Every structure is written in structure tokens, then in C-alpha cells.
Short mmCIF file of C-alpha atoms and ligand atoms in Angstrom, two decimals:
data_model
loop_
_atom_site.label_atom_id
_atom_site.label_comp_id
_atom_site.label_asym_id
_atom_site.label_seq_id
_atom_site.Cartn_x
_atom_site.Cartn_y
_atom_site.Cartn_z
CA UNK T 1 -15.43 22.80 -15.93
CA UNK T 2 -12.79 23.56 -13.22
CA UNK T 3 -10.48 26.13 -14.14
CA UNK T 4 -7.49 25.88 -12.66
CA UNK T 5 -4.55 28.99 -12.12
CA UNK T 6 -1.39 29.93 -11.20
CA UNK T 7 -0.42 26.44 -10.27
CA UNK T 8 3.10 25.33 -10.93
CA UNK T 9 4.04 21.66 -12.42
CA UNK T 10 7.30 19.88 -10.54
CA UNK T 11 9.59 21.76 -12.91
CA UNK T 12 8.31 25.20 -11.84
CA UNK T 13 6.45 26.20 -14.75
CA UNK T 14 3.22 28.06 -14.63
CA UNK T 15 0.61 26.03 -15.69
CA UNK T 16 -3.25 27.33 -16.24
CA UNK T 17 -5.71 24.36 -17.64
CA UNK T 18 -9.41 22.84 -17.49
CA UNK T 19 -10.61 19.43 -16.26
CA UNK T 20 -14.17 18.72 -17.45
CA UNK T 21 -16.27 18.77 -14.75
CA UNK T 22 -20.49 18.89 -14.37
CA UNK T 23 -19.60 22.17 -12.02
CA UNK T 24 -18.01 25.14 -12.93
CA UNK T 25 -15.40 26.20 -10.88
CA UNK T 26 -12.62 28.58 -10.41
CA UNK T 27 -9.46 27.66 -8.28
CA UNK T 28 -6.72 30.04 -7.33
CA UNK T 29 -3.92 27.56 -6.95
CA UNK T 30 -1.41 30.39 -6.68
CA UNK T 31 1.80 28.64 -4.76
CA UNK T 32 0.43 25.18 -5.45
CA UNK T 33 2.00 22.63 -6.84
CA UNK T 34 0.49 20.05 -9.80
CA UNK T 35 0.68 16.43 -8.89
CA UNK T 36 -1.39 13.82 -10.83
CA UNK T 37 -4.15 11.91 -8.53
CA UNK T 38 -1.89 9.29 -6.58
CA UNK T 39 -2.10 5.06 -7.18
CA UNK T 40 -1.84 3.40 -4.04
CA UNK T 41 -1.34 -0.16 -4.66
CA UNK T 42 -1.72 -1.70 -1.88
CA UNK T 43 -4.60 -1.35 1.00
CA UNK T 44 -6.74 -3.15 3.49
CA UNK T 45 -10.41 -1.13 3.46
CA UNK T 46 -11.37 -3.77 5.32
CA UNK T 47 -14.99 -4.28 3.74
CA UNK T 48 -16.31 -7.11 3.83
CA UNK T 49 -16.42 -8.22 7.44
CA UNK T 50 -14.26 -5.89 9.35
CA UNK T 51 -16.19 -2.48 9.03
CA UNK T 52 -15.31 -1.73 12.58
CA UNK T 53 -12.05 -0.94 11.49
CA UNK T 54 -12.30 0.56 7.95
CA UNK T 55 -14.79 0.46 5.25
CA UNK T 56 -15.03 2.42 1.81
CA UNK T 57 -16.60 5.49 3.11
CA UNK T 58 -13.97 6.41 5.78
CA UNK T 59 -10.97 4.81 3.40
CA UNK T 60 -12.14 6.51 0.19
CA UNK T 61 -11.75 10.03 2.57
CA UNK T 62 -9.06 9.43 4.11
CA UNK T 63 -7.23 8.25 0.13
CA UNK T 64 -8.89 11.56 -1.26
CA UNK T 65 -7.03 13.74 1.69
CA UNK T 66 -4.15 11.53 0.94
CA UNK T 67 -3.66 12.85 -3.07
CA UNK T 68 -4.92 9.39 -3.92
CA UNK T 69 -7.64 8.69 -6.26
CA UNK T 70 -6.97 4.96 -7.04
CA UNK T 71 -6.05 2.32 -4.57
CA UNK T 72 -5.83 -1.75 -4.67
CA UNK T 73 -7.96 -3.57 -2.28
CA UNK T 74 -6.46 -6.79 -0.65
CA UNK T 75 -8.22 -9.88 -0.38
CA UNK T 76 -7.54 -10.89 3.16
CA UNK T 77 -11.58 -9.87 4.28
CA UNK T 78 -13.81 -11.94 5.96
CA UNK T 79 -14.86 -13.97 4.00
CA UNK T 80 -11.65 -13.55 1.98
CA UNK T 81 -11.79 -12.64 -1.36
CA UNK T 82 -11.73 -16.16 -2.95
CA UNK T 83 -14.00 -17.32 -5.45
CA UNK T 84 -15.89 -15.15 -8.41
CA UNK T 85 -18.84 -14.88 -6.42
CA UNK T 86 -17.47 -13.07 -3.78
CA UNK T 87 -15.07 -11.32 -5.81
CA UNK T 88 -18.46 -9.75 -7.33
CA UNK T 89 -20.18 -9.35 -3.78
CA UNK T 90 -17.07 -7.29 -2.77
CA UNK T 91 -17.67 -5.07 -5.47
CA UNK T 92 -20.97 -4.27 -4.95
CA UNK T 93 -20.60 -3.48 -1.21
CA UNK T 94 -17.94 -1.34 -2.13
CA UNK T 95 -19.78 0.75 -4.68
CA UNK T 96 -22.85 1.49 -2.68
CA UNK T 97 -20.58 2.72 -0.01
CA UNK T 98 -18.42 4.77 -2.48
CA UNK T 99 -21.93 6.35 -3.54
CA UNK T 100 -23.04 6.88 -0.07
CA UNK T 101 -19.57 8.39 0.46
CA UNK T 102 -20.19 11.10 -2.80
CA UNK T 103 -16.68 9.96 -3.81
CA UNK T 104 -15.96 7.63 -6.95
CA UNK T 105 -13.03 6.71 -5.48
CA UNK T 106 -10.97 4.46 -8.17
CA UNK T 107 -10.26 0.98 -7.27
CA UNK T 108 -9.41 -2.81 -8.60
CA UNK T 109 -9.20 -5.80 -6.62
CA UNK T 110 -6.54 -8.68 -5.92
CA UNK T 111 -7.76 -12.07 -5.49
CA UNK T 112 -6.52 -14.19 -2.60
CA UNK T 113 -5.05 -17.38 -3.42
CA UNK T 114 -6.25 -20.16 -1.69
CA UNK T 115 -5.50 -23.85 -1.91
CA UNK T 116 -9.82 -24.61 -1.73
CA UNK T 117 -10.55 -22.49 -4.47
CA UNK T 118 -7.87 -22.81 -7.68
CA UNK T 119 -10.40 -23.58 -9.97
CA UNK T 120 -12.18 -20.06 -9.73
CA UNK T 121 -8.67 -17.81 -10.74
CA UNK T 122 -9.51 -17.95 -14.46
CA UNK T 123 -13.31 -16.84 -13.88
CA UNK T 124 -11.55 -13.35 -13.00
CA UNK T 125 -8.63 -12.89 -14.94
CA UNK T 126 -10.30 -10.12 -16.70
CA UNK T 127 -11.61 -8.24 -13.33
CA UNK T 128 -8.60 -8.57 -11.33
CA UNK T 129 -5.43 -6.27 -10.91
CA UNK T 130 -3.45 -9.64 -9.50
CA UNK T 131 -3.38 -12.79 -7.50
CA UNK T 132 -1.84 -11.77 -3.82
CA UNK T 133 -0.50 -14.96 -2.65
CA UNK T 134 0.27 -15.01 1.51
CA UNK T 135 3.37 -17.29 1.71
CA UNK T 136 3.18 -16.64 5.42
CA UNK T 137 -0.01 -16.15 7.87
CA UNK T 138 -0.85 -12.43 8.28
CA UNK T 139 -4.44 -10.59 9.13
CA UNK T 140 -6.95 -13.30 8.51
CA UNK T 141 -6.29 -16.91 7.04
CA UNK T 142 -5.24 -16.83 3.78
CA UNK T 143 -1.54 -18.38 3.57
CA UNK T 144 0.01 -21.06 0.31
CA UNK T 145 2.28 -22.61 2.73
CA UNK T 146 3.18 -25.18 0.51
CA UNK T 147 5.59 -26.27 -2.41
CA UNK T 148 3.16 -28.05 -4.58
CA UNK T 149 -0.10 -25.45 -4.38
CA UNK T 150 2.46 -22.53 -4.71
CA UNK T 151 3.84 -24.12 -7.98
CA UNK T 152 0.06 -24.39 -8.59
CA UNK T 153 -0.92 -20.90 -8.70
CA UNK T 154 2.21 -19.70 -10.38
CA UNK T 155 1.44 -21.74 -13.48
CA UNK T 156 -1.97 -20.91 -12.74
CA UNK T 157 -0.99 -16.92 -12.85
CA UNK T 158 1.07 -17.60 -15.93
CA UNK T 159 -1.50 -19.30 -18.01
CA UNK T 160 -4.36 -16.75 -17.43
CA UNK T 161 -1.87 -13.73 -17.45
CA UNK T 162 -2.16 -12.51 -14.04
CA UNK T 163 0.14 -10.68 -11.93
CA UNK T 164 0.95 -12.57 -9.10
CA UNK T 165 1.69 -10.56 -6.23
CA UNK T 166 3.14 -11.79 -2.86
CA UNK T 167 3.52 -11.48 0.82
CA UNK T 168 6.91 -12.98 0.72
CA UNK T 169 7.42 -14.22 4.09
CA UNK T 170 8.05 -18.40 4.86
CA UNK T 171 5.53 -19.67 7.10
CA UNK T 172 7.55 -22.70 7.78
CA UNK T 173 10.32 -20.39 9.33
CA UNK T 174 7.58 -18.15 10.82
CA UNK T 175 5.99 -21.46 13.19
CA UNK T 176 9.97 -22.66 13.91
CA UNK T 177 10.62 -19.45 15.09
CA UNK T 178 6.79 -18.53 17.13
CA UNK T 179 7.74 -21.49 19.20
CA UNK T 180 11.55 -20.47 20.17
CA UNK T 181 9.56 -16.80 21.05
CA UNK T 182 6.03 -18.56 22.42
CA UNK T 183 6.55 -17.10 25.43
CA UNK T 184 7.19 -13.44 24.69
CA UNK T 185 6.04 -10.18 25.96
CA UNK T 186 7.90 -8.44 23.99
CA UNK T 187 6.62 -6.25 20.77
CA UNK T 188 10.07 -6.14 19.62
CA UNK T 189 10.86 -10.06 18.96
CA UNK T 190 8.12 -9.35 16.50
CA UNK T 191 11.37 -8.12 14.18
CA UNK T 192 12.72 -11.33 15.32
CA UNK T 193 9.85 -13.79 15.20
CA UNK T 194 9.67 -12.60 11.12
CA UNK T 195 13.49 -11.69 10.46
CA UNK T 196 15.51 -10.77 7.56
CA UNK T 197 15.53 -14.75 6.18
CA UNK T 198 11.92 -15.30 6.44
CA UNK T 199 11.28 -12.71 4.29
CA UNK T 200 14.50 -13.04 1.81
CA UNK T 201 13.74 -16.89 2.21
CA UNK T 202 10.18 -16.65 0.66
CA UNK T 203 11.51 -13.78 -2.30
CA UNK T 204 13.95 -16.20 -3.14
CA UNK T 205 11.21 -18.86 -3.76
CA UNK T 206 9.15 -16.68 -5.45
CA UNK T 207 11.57 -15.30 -7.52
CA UNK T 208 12.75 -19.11 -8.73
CA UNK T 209 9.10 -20.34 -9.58
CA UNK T 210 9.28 -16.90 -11.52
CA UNK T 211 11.77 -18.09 -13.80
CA UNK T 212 10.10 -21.53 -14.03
CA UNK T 213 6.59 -20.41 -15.23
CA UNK T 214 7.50 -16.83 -16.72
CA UNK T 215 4.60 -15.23 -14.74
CA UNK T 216 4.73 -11.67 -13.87
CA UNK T 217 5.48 -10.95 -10.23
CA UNK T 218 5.23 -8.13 -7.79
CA UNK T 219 6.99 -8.04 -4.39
CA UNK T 220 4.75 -6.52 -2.17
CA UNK T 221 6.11 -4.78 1.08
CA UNK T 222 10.06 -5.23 0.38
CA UNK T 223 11.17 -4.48 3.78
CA UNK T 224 14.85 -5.55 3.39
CA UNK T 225 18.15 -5.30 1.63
CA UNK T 226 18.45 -9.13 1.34
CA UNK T 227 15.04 -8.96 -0.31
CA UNK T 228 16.34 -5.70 -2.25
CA UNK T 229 19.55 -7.79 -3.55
CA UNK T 230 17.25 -10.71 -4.57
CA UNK T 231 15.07 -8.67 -6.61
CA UNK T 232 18.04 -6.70 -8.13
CA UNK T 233 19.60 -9.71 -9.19
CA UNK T 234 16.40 -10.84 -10.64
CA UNK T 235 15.98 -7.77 -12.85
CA UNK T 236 19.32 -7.64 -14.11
CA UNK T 237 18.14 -11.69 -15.10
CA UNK T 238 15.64 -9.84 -17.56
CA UNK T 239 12.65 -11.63 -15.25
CA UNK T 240 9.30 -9.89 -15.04
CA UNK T 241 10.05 -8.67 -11.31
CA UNK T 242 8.70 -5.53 -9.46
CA UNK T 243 8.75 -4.50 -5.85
CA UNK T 244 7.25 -2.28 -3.50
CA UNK T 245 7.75 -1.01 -0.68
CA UNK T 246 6.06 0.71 2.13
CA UNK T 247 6.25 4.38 4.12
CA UNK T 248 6.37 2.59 7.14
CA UNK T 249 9.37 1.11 6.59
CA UNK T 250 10.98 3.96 5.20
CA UNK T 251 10.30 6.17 7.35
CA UNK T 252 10.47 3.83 10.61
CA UNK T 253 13.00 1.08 12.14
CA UNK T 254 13.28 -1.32 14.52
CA UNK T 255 13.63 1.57 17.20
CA UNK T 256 9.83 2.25 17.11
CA UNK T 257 8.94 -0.21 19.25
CA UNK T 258 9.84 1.81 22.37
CA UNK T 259 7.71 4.34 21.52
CA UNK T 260 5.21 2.55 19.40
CA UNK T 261 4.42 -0.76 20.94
CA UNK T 262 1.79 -2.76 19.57
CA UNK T 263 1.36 -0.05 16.94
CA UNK T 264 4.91 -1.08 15.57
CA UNK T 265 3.97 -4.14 14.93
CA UNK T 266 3.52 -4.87 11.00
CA UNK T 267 4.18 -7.54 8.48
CA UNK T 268 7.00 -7.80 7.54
CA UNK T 269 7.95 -6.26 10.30
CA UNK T 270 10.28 -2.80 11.03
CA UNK T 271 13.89 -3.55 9.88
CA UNK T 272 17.19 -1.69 11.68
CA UNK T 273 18.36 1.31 10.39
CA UNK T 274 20.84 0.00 7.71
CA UNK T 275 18.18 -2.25 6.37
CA UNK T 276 15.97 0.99 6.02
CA UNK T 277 18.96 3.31 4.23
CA UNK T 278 19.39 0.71 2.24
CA UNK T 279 15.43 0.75 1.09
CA UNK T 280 15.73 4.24 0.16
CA UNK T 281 18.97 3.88 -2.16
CA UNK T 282 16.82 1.42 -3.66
CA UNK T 283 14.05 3.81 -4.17
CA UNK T 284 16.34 6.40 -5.86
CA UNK T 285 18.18 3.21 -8.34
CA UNK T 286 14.93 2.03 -9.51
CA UNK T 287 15.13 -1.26 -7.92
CA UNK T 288 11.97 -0.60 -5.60
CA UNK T 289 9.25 0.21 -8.08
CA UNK T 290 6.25 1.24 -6.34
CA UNK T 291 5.17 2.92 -2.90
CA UNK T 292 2.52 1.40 -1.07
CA UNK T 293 1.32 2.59 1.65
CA UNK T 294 -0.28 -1.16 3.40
CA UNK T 295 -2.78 0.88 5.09
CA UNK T 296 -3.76 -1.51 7.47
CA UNK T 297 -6.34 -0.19 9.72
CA UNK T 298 -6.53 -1.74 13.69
CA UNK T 299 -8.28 -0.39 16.38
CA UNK T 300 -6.30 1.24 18.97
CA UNK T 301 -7.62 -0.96 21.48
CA UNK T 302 -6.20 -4.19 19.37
CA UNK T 303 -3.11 -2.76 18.71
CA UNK T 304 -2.45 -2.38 22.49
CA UNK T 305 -3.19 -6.16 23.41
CA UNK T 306 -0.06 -8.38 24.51
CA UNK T 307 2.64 -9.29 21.93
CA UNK T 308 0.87 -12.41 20.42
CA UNK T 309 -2.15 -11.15 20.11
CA UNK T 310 -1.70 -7.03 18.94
CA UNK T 311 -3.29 -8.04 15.08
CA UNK T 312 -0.21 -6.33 13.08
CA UNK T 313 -0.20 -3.58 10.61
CA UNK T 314 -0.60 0.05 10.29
CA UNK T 315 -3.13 3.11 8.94
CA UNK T 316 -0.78 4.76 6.20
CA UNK T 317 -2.67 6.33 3.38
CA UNK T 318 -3.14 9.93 4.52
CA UNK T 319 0.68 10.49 5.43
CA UNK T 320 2.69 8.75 2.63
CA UNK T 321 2.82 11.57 0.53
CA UNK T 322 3.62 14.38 3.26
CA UNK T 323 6.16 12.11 4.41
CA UNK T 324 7.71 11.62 0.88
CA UNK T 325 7.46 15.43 0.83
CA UNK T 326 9.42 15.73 3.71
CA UNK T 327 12.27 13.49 2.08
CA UNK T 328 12.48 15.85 -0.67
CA UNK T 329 12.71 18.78 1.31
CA UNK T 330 15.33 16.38 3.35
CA UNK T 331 17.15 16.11 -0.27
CA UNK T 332 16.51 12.24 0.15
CA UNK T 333 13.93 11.65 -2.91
CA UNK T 334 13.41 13.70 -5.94
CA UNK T 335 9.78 15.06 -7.09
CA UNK T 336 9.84 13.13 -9.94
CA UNK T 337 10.89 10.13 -8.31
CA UNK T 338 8.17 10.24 -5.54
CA UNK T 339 5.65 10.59 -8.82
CA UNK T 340 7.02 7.69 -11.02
CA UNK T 341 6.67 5.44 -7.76
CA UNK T 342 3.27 6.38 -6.84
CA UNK T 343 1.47 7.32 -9.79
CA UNK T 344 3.23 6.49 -13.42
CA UNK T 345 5.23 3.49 -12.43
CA UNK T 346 2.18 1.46 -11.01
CA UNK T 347 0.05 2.67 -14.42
CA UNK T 348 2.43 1.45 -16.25
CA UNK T 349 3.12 -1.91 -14.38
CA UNK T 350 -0.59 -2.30 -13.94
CA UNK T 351 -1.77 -1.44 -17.47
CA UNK T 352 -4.10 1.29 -16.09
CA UNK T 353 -5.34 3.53 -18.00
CA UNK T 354 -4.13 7.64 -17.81
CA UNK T 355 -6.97 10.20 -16.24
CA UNK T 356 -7.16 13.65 -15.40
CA UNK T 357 -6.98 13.03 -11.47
CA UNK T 358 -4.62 15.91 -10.06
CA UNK T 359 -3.20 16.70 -6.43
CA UNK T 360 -2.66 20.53 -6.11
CA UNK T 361 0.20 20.08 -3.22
CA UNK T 362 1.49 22.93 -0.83
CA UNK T 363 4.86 21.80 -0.71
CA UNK T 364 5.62 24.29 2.06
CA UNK T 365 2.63 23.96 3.91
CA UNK T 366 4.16 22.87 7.50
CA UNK T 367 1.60 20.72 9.73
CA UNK T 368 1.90 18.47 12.59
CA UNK T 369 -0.46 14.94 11.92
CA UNK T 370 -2.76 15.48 14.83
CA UNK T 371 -4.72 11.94 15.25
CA UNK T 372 -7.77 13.71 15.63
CA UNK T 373 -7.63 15.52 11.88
CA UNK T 374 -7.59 12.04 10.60
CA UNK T 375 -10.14 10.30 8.20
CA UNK T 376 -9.31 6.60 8.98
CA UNK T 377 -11.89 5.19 10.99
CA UNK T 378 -9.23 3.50 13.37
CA UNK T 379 -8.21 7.15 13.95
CA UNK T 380 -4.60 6.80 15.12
CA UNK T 381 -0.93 7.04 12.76
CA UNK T 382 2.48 5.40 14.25
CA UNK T 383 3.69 9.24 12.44
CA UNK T 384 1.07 11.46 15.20
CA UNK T 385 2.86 14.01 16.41
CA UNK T 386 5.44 14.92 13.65
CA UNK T 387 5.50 17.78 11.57
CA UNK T 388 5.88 17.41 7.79
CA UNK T 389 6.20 19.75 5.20
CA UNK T 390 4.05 19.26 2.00
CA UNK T 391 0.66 18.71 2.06
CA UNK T 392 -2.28 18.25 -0.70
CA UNK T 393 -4.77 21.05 -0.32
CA UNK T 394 -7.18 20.26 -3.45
CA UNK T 395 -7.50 16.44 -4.85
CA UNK T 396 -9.76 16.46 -8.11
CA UNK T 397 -11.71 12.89 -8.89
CA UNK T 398 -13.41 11.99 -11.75
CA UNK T 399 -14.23 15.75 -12.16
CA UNK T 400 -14.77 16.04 -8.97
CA UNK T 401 -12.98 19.16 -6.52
CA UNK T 402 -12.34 17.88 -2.89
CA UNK T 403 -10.99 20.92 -1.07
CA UNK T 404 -9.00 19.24 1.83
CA UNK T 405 -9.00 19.92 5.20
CA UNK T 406 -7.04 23.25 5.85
CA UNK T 407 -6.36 22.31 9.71
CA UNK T 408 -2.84 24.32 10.73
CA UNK T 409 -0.22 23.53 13.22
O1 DOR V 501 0.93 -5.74 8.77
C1 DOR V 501 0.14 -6.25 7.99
N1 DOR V 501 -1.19 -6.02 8.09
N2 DOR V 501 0.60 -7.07 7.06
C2 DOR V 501 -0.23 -7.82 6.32
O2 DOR V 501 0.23 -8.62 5.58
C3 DOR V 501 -1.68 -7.72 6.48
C4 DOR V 501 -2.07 -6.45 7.05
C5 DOR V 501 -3.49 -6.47 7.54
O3 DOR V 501 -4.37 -6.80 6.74
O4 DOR V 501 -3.75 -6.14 8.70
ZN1 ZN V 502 -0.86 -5.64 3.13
#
């Protein structure tokens, strides 16, 4: 058993309790605040066929310091996550590293959609948390770039009951506009290359084949308020619509590049600064549903190739929640709010089931990210350098007590 004391819940009331454990332990969690173990919904560990950058030992640590204890594996692997049998391969790989990690990190899978392989979605509509379709190219080659094969997998989706969750970003206007930019050297036309339309473009689409086969759909990464009004409109339509967004481009804008570079670069990519207010009023009106962080591990040495070939995306799972933290104490987000969208609201969209997972948080605890204190094997955040206030000191899995890293400014 680990007893638990003196911690507070979000409301400020003292709370003393017992999670069954195989150890007993005693925690003082005087000044500590009670979160429940975080979802993340959305990252790339990277296992199989990219280990150099991520795999489940280093991700499960660095979710764990994070306050998460469930996260959503992407299919964009190599191979990608496909057909059943791989599907099943991925699984196993990823519980003997869990095990030779000591942490039983939660997870489910997405399946990648992919034009070769229809004809295997149905053998795992029971395993799988969702179909992630790639409307545009992004890390790795799984893309539906087409009409007929996305009307395909929608009906697909709806038949077998499956959430169908996309990249919403239109290749077609991606390749139009790669050729008007072919030549640049420039990190920033990355915002340009992928603007506002191609991503409002493809939620648009997926939206409309929403309402055509009734499937369930989640908007991964919403990045914009075009996308934002879209999915708005789509909910006040009664459809079955959810979105996410991501820290990075809440807590970032187009103004990163300068300092950022190739790190910067992400898909969707960084929006201006209105786009990015207008993410957050979204947050607080419950038209973004869910915070993911897209932890996209790259190695620092990709990330500083030439524009065109810097792979895109971004580490992210250690410093969401210290960086929602810091928006409360900001008076941009509420407590309860930063729970709902990254624990109860994607339980509830999901259908997962409720555990006994806490985060005890310091909400005052003050500390600078220092690259070096990180547990992502890529080893680098876009956020190094700043200092947020609220961190998780204690994570409990499963049972399990991870006491976190108590590195100071
Ligand atoms: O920036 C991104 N990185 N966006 C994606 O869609 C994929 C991800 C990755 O896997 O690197
Ligand atoms: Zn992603």
C-alpha cells in the first residue's frame, strides 16, 4: 500500500488516501498537489525502426516524469503500423522494452491507414484506439492522398466502429506549394509551404465525409482558427467531432523560427500569434478537446539539416504539463480545465477505463528545463532554457511510486 498525506486536490482540500500497491510506502506530500496520472494521446516512441531516436524505455521515462501514465502510439514506424501482423509485432517489442524499462507504462495503438492494406482494419477493431489517416506526407510514408481511398476508410471506420483520427493537411496543396518554395533555405516558408488552407482545406474534407458515413472523428494537431471554426461549426451540427491540439502550438508561433530553426519545424507547422490566441480561447470554450503533446523525437543533428531536409516535429511530453502550469499561474487556463483536456476528456472520448494513476504536482516548484535533465533520448526541447512553475514530483503507475527527478534551478 502507498499511503499518501497532506496532499491537497485542485480545490484545496486536504486529502489523505491509499493506492494498493505490492510495497508499502509512506509519502509526505505536504504542499503537493493531487492530479490523476495524465493521457497523452498522441506520440511518436518511435519503436519499430527508429530506436535511434526514441524507443519505449527512454519514452515510457520521460511520460512518467511528464505526469503521464498512458499515451497513444502513432503508426508512422518503419515498417508502419499497417496490417494485424505488425500491429501485434509492435506490441510485443513494446512490452519487452516496457519490462526492461521496470515501468508498465499504459498504452494503445492507432493503426495507419494505407491504401495496400484496407482489408486488414477490421482484424483490429477490437485492439485499436483509432485509424490515424495522413491526408498529407509527414515522418515516414503513410499519406490517403486521394478522394476515392479516403471515402474508403471512412466507411471502413464507420462500419467497424473505429475512431478515425487525422492529420488534416491536403497533400495536393502541400506538392503545389513545395514546388513554388523548391528552392528554399528558409525554415520559416515551412509555415508557408503548409499554411492556414492546407490544413483548414483537409478539416473541411474530413469533416464532410464525417457527415456522409457518421464515423467518429478526431482532429489531431488543430493548429489554426480556420481549422478551430470548422470544427466549431461541426459540433454545433451535432457530428461526432473532437480536436486536439498541441503545447507546441500553444505555447509557440511563427516567431520561433529565429531562434529555433530546424527545431521549429513541425507538422502542421507554427501559426502567427493570432492564430495561437485564438487556440487557447478555444481551449477554455470547449471547442479543442484534448492536449496532445506530438512528441516527436529527432535527433539534434537532423533537426539542424537544410530546410527540405530538417525531418519535422518536436520532443514534447516532459514539458506539457509544466507549461500548462505556467498558463494557470499566467491566469490563461484553469486547473480543471488543464485536467478535463488531458486526462478525463480523452477517457471519456476514448472509452478508457478509470485507474488509480495520480500526479502529486508542486505547483510552485520554479525550474528552468535544462536539456540535459531530460529523459527523451533525442535529448533537446524547442522550451530549453525557460523557467516554468509547476512541476510533478511523484507519478504513481499501476501501484507503482516513481519519485521524479528533484533537479533545481
Ligand atoms: O511534426 C510532425 N512530426 N508531424 C507529424 O505529423 C509526424 C511527426 C513525426 O512523426 O515526426
Ligand atoms: Zn503526430
Amino acid at each position: 500500500m502507498i499511503h499518501i498525506s497532506g496532499a491537497k486536490s485542485i480545490e484545496g482540500k486536504q486529502l489523505d488516501f491509499t493506492i494498493k500497491s505490492q510495497t508499502e510506502r509512506q509519502i509526505d506530500a505536504t504542499g503537493l498537489t493531487i492530479f490523476p496520472g495524465l493521457i497523452d494521446p498522441h506520440v511518436h516512441f518511435r519503436t519499430p525502426g527508429m530506436e535511434q531516436k526514441e524507443d519505449w524505455q527512454t519514452g515510457a521515462l520521460a511520460a512518467i516524469h511528464g505526469g503521464y501514465t498512458t499515451v497513444f502510439d502513432m503508426p508512422n514506424t518503419i515498417p508502419p503500423t499497417c496490417t494485424a501482423i505488425l500491429f501485434q509485432e509492435k506490441k510485443q517489442l513494446i512490452d519487452s522494452q516496457l519490462k526492461q524499462a521496470g515501468i508498465p507504462l499504459r498504452y494503445q495503438l492507432y493503426f495507419g491507414a494505407d491504401k495496400n492494406h484496407f482489408s486488414e482494419i477490421h482484424k483490429v477493431k477490437q485492439t485499436a484506439i483509432g485509424i490515424k489517416i495522413f491526408m498529407g506526407c509527414s515522418t515516414g510514408n503513410l499519406v490517403i492522398d486521394d478522394d476515392e481511398s479516403l471515402h474508403a476508410v471512412f466507411a471502413i471506420a464507420a462500419t467497424q466502429n473505429l475512431m478515425v483520427a487525422v492529420h488534416a493537411e491536403d497533400e495536393d496543396m502541400i506538392k503545389l506549394r513545395k514546388k513554388q518554395y523548391a528552392s528554399s533555405q528558409h525554415y520559416c516558408d515551412h509555415s508557408r509551404v503548409r499554411d492556414v488552407d492546407v490544413a483548414a482545406r483537409a478539416v473541411e474534407k474530413a469533416i464532410a465525409l464525417t457527415r456522409i458515413y457518421g464515423n467518429r472523428l478526431y482532429v489531431l494537431h488543430a493548429s489554426s482558427k480556420d481549422e478551430i471554426e470548422l470544427i466549431k461549426q461541426a459540433k454545433v451540427a451535432g457530428l461526432p467531432v473532437f480536436a486536439e491540439t498541441t503545447p507546441h502550438h500553444l505555447f509557440l508561433n511563427e516567431t520561433a523560427y529565429s531562434d529555433l530553426g530546424g527545431r521549429a519545424v513541425v507538422n502542421p507547422p507554427l501559426r502567427t500569434e493570432d492564430h495561437r490566441a485564438a487556440l487557447f480561447r478555444a481551449l477554455r470554450d470547449g471547442t479543442i478537446d484534448t492536449i496532445g503533446s506530438d512528441h516527436a523525437p529527432h535527433l539534434p543533428t537532423e533537426k539542424a539539416l537544410p530546410y527540405g531536409q530538417c525531418p519535422s516535429g518536436m520532443p514534447g511530453i516532459e514539458t506539457t504539463l509544466p507549461l500548462l502550469i505556467t498558463a494557470f499561474h499566467a491566469g490563461l487556463i484553469s486547473l480543471e480545465r488543464i485536467i478535463s483536456l488531458t486526462c478525463t476528456t480523452p477517457r471519456e472520448i476514448f472509452g478508457l477505463e478509470k485507474n488509480d494513476d495520480i500526479v502529486l504536482v508542486d505547483l510552485n516548484k520554479t525550474k528552468m528545463i535544462d536539456e540535459k535533465n531530460l529523459k527523451t533520448k533525442c535529448g533537446w526541447s524547442a522550451f530549453a532554457g525557460k523557467v516554468l512553475q509547476g512541476w510533478p514530483v511523484y507519478t504513481v503507475l499501476d501501484g507503482l511510486l516513481f519519485e521524479l527527478s528533484r533537479d533545481q534551478l
